[in-house]
Coordinates of C-alpha atoms in Angstrom, one line a residue:
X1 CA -7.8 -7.9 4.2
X2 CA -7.1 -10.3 1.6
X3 CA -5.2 -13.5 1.8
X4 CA -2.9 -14.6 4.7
X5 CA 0.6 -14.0 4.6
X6 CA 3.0 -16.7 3.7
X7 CA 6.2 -16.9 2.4
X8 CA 6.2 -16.8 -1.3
X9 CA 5.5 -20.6 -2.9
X10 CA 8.6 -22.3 -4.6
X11 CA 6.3 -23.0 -7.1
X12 CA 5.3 -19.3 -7.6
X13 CA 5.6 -17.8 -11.2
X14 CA 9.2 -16.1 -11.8
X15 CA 7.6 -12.8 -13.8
X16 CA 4.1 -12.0 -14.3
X17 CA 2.4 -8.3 -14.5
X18 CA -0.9 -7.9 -13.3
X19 CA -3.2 -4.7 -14.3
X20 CA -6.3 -3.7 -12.5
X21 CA -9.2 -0.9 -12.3
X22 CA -9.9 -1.1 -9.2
X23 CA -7.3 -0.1 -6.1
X24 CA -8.6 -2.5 -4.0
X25 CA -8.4 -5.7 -6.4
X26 CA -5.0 -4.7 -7.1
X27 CA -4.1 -5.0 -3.5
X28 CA -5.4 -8.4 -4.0
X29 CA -2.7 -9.1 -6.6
X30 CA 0.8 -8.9 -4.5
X31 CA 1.7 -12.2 -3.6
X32 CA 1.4 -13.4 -0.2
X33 CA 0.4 -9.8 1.5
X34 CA -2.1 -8.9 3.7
X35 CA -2.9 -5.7 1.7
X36 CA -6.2 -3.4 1.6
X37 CA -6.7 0.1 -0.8
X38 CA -8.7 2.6 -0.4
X39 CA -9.1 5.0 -3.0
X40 CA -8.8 8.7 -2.5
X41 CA -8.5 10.7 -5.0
X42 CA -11.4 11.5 -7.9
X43 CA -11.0 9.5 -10.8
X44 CA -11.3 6.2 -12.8
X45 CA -8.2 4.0 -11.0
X46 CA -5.7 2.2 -13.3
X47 CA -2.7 0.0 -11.3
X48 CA 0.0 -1.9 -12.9
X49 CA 2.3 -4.6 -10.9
X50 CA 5.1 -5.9 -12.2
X51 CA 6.3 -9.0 -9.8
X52 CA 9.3 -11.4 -9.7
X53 CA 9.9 -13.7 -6.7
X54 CA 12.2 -16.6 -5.2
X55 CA 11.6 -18.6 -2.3
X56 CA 13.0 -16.3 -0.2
X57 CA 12.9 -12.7 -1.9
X58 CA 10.2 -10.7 -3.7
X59 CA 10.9 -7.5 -6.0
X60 CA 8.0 -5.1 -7.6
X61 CA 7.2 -2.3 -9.2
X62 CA 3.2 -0.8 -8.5
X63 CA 1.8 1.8 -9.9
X64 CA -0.9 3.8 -9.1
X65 CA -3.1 6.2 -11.2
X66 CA -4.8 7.4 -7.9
X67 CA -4.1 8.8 -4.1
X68 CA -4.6 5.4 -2.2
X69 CA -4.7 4.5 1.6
X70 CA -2.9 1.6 1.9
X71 CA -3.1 -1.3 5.0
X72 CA -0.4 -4.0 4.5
X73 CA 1.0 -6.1 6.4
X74 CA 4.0 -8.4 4.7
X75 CA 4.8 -12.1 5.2
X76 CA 6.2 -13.3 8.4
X77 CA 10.3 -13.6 9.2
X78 CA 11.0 -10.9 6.6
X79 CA 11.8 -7.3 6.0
X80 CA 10.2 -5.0 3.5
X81 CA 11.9 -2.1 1.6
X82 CA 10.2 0.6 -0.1
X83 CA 11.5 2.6 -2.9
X84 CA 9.3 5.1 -5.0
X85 CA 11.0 5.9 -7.9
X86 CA 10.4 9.6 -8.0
X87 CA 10.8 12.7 -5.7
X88 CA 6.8 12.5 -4.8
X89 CA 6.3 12.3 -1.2
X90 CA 5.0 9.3 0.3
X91 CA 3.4 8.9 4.1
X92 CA 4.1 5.9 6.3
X93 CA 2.0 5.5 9.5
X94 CA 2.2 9.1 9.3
X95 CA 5.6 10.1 8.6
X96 CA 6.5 11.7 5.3
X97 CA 9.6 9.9 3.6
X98 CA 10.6 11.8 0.7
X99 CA 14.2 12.8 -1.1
X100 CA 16.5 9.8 -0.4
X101 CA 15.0 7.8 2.0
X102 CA 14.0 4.2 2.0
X103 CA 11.1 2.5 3.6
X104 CA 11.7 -0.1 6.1
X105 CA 8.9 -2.6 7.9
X106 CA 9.3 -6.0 9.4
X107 CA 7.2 -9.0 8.5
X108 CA 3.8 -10.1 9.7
X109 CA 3.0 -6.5 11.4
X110 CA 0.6 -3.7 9.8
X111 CA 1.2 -0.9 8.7
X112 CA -0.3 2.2 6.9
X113 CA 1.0 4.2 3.5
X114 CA -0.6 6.9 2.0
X115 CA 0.5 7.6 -1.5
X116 CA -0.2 10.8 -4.4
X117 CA -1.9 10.6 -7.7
X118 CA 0.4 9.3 -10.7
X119 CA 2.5 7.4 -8.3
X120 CA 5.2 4.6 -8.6
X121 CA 7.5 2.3 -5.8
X122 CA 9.7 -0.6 -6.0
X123 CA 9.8 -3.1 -3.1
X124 CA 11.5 -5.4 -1.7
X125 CA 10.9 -8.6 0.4
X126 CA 13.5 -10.7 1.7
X127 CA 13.6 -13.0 4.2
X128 CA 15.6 -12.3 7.5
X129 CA 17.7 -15.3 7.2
X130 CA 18.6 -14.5 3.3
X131 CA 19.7 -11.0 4.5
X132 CA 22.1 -12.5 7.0
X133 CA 23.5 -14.5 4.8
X134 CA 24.2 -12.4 2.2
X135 CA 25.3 -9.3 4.4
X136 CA 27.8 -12.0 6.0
X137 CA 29.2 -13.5 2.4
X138 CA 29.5 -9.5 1.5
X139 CA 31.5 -8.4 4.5
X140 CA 28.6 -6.0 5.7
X141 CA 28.3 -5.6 8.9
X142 CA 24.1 -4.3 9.9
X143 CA 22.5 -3.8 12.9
X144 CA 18.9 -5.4 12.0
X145 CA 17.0 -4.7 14.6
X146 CA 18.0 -1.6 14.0
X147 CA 16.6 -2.0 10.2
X148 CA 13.6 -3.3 11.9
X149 CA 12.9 -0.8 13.9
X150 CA 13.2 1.9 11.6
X151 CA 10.3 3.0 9.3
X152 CA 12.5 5.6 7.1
X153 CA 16.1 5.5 6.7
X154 CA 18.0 8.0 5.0
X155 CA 20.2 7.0 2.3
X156 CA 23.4 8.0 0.0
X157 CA 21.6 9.3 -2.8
X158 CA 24.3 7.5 -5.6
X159 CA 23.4 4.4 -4.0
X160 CA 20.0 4.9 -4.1
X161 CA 20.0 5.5 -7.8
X162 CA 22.0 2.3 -8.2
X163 CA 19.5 0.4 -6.2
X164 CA 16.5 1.4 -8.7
X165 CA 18.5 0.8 -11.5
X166 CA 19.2 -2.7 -10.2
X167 CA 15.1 -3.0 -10.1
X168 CA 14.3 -1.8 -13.2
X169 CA 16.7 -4.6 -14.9
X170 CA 15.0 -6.7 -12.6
X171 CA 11.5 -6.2 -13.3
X172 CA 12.2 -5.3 -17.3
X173 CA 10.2 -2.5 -18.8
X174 CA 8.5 -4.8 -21.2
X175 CA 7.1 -6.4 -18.5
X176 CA 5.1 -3.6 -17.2
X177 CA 2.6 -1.1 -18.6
X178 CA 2.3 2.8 -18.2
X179 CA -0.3 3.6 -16.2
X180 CA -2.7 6.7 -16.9
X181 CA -6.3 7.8 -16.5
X182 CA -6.9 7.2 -20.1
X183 CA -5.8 3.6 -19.9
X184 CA -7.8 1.8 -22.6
X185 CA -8.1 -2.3 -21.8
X186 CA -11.0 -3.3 -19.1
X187 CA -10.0 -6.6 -18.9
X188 CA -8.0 -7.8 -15.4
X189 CA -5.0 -8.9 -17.3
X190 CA -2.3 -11.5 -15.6
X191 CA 0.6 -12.3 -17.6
X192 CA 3.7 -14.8 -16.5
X193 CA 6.6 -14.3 -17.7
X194 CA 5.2 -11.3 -19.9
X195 CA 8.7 -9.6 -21.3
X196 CA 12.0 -10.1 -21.6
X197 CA 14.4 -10.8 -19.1
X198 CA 18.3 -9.6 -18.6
X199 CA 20.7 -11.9 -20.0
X200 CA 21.6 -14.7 -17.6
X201 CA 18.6 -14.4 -15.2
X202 CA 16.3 -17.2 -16.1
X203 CA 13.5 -18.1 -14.3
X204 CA 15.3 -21.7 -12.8
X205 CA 18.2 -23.2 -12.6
X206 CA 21.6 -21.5 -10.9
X207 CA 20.6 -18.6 -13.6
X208 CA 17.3 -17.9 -11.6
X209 CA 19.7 -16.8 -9.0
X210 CA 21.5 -14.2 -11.0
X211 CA 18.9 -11.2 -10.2
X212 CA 18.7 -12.4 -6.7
X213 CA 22.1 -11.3 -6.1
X214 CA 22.1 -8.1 -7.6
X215 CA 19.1 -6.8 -5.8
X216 CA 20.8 -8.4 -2.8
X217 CA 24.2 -6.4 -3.2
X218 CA 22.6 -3.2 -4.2
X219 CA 20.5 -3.4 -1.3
X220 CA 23.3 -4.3 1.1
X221 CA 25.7 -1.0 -0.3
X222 CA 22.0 0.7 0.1
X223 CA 21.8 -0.2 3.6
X224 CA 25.7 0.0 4.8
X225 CA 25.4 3.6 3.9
X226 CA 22.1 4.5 5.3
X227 CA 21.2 6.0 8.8
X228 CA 18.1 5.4 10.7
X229 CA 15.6 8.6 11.4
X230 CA 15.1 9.5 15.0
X231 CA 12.4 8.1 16.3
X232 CA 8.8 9.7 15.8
X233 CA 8.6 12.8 17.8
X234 CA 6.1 13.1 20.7
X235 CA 4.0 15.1 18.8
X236 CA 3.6 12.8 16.3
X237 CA 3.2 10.2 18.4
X238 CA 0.3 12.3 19.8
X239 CA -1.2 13.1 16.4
X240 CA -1.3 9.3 15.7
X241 CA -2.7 8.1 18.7
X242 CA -5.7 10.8 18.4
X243 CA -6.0 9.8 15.0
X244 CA -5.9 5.5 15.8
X245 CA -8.6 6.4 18.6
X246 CA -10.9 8.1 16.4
X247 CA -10.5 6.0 13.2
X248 CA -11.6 3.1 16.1
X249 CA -14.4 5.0 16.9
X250 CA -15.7 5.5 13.1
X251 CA -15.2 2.1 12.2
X252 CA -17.7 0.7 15.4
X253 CA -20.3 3.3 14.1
X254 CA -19.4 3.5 10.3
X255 CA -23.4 2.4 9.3
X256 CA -24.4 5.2 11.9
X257 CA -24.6 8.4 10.2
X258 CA -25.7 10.5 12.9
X259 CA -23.1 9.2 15.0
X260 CA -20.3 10.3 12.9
X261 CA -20.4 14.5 13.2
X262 CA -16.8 16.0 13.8
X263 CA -18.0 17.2 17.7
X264 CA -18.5 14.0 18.6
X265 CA -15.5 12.8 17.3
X266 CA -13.8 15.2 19.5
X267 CA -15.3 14.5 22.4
X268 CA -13.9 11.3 22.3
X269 CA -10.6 12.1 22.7
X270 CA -11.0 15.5 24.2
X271 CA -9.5 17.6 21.3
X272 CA -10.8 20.8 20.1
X273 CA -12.4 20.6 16.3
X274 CA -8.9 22.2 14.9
X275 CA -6.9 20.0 16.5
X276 CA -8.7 17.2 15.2
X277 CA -8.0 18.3 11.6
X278 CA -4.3 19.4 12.1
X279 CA -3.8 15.5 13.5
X280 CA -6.0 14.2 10.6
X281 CA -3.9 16.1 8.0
X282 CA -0.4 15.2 9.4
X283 CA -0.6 11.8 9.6
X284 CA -3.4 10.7 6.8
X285 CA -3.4 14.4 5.0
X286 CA -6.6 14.7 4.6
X287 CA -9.8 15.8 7.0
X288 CA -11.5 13.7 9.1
X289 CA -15.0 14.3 6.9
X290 CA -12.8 13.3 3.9
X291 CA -11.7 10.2 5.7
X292 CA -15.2 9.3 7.0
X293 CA -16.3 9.4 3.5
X294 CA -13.4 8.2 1.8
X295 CA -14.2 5.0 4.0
X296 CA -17.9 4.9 3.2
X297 CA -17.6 4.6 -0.5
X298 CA -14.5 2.3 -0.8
X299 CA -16.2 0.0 1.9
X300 CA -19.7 0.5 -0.4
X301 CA -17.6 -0.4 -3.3
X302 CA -16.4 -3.4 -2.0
X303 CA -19.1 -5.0 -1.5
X304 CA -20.6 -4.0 -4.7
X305 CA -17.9 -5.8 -5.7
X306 CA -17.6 -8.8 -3.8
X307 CA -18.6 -11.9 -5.6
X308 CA -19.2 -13.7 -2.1
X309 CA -21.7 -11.0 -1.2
X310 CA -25.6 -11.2 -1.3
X311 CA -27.6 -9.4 -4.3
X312 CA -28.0 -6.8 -1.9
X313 CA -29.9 -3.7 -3.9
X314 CA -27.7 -0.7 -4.5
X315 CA -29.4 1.4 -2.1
X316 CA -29.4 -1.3 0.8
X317 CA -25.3 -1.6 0.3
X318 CA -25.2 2.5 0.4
X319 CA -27.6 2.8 3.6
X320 CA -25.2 0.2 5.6
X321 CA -22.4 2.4 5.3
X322 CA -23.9 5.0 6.6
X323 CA -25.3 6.4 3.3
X324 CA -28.9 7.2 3.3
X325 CA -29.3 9.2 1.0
X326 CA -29.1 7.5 -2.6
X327 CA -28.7 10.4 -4.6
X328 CA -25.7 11.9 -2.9
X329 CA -24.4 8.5 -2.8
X330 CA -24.6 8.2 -6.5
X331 CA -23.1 11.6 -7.4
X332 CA -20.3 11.2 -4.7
X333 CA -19.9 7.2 -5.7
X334 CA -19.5 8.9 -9.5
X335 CA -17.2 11.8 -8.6
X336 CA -14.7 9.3 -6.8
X337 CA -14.2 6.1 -8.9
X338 CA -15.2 7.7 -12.3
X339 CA -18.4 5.2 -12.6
X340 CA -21.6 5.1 -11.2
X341 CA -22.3 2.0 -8.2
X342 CA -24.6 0.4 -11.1
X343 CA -21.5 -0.2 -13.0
X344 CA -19.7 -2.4 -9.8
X345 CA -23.0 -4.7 -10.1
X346 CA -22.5 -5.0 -13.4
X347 CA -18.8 -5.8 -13.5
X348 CA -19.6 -8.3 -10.7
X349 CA -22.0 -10.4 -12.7
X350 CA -19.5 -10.4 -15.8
X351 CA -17.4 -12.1 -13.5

């Protein structure tokens, strides 16, 4: 994890767009989130944010050249909504929210997304209280523990529309950057107040408010015409718990190869080898030998990364996650991020 998380400082830039090459650095990049990526899918990553906060309310746009894992965990006494802004479907702790849905999680607790190559969302942060009020000046009348509760709600789709297009205004599109595999600059580029911004909604003053209550009121329409999904079904609920107890179990022995074959992952929660995979594949969709090493390289990465980390040789980083074997490392390190792991040391002493 990355920094703890606050409530966004009054003091905190009004606009700024951040690009990245890495998944997990640009996890690093939303304000005031507890946030950690993992990469996925094979290729060199490039991520764009585009964010614009108040004191009490955060919009964004992210955007994601990769598949990534996603851990977050948002800022206490506030609610997070989730919008991709295509069709693609998207997994939360599990659960696939696609066509007209929103994503809904309370502050200051964790939870999981999985998300496709080529992929895009918009969120939302406000506090509880700034909710309230607004639903009360609007008439609205919301059951938010309800909201809370809920991790996908579905949603009129006219209102949904009118929601993004609320967003986009928001967050204007010369603010943010298309995102591809071919994306040319290197260089970790943060930019306040990069674009311009609607008429009438300044970064201070009573205009800085003027964006606030759009998103607000196309939110609140969002939300008086939404209805919660059922709760998780006991399957699922089964699938998830399997799939907690052995991700548990792999991250105690991560540096232990030999402890990490797909029989003994079943033995520990008494499931037959194709029931493991059916779990693994409905709630992260992939394999639990994808997984395993999915987790080995990012975590490698990371530290080849980490400018608080020792000058640990290449091979040493690889051989504590589990990787003995510096060759395979080196072609599976290359196939995933696009680089070799030379290239992190490098980028690291640039730094």
């Amino acid at each position: 994890m990355h920094q703890t998380a606050t409530p966004p400082s009054h003091h905190a830039p009004s606009l700024r767009t951040v690009l990245a090459h890495d998944a997990d650095e640009l996890a690093s990049k939303l304000t005031n989130w507890q946030q950690r990526y993992d990469q996925v899918s094979a290729g060199r990553f490039s991520g764009a944010l585009t964010e614009r906060q108040l004191p009490q309310l955060q919009v964004f746009r992210e955007s994601l050249s990769q598949a990534v894992r996603q851990s977050c965990r948002v800022w206490p006494d506030a609610i997070w909504f989730g919008l991709p802004d295509h069709d693609t479907a998207t997994r939360i702790n599990g659960r696939q929210a696609a066509d007209n849905t929103l994503m809904v999680r309370p502050g200051d607790v964790e939870f999981e997304l999985v998300t496709p190559s080529a992929y895009s969302i918009y969120g939302i942060v406000a506090s509880r209280q700034l909710l309230e009020d607004a639903a009360q000046r609007h008439g609205c009348r919301i059951d938010w523990q309800q909201v809370q509760a809920a991790e996908v709600l579905q949603v009129d789709a006219s209102a949904r529309a009118a929601c993004l297009r609320t967003l986009s205004a928001a967050l204007p599109p010369g603010a943010a950057y298309a995102v591809d595999g071919a994306a040319a600059a290197d260089a970790r580029v943060v930019a306040p107040g990069a674009g311009r911004l609607p008429a009438g909604a300044g970064a201070s003053g009573d205009a800085g408010y003027a964006w606030q209550d759009g998103v607000l009121s196309s939110l609140l329409d969002l939300l008086d015409r939404s209805c919660g999904e059922p709760v998780a079904s006991p399957s699922l609920q089964r699938r998830r718990r399997v799939v907690e107890h052995v991700r548990a179990y792999i991250d105690a022995h991560m540096a232990d190869h030999a402890a990490l074959t797909v029989p003994l992952l079943c033995q520990q929660v008494h499931v037959s080898r194709r029931t493991l995979q059916y779990c693994f594949e409905d709630v992260l969709g992939m394999s639990p030998l994808l997984y395993m090493r999915m987790m080995r390289l990012n975590g490698a990465r990371r530290e080849l990364l980490d400018q608080g980390a020792g000058r640990a040789a290449i091979g040493d980083v690889a051989d504590a996650w589990g990787m003995s074997n510096f060759s395979q490392f080196s072609s599976d390190y290359r196939k995933l991020f696009g680089e070799c792991p030379s290239a992190a040391m490098r980028a690291r002493r640039t730094q």
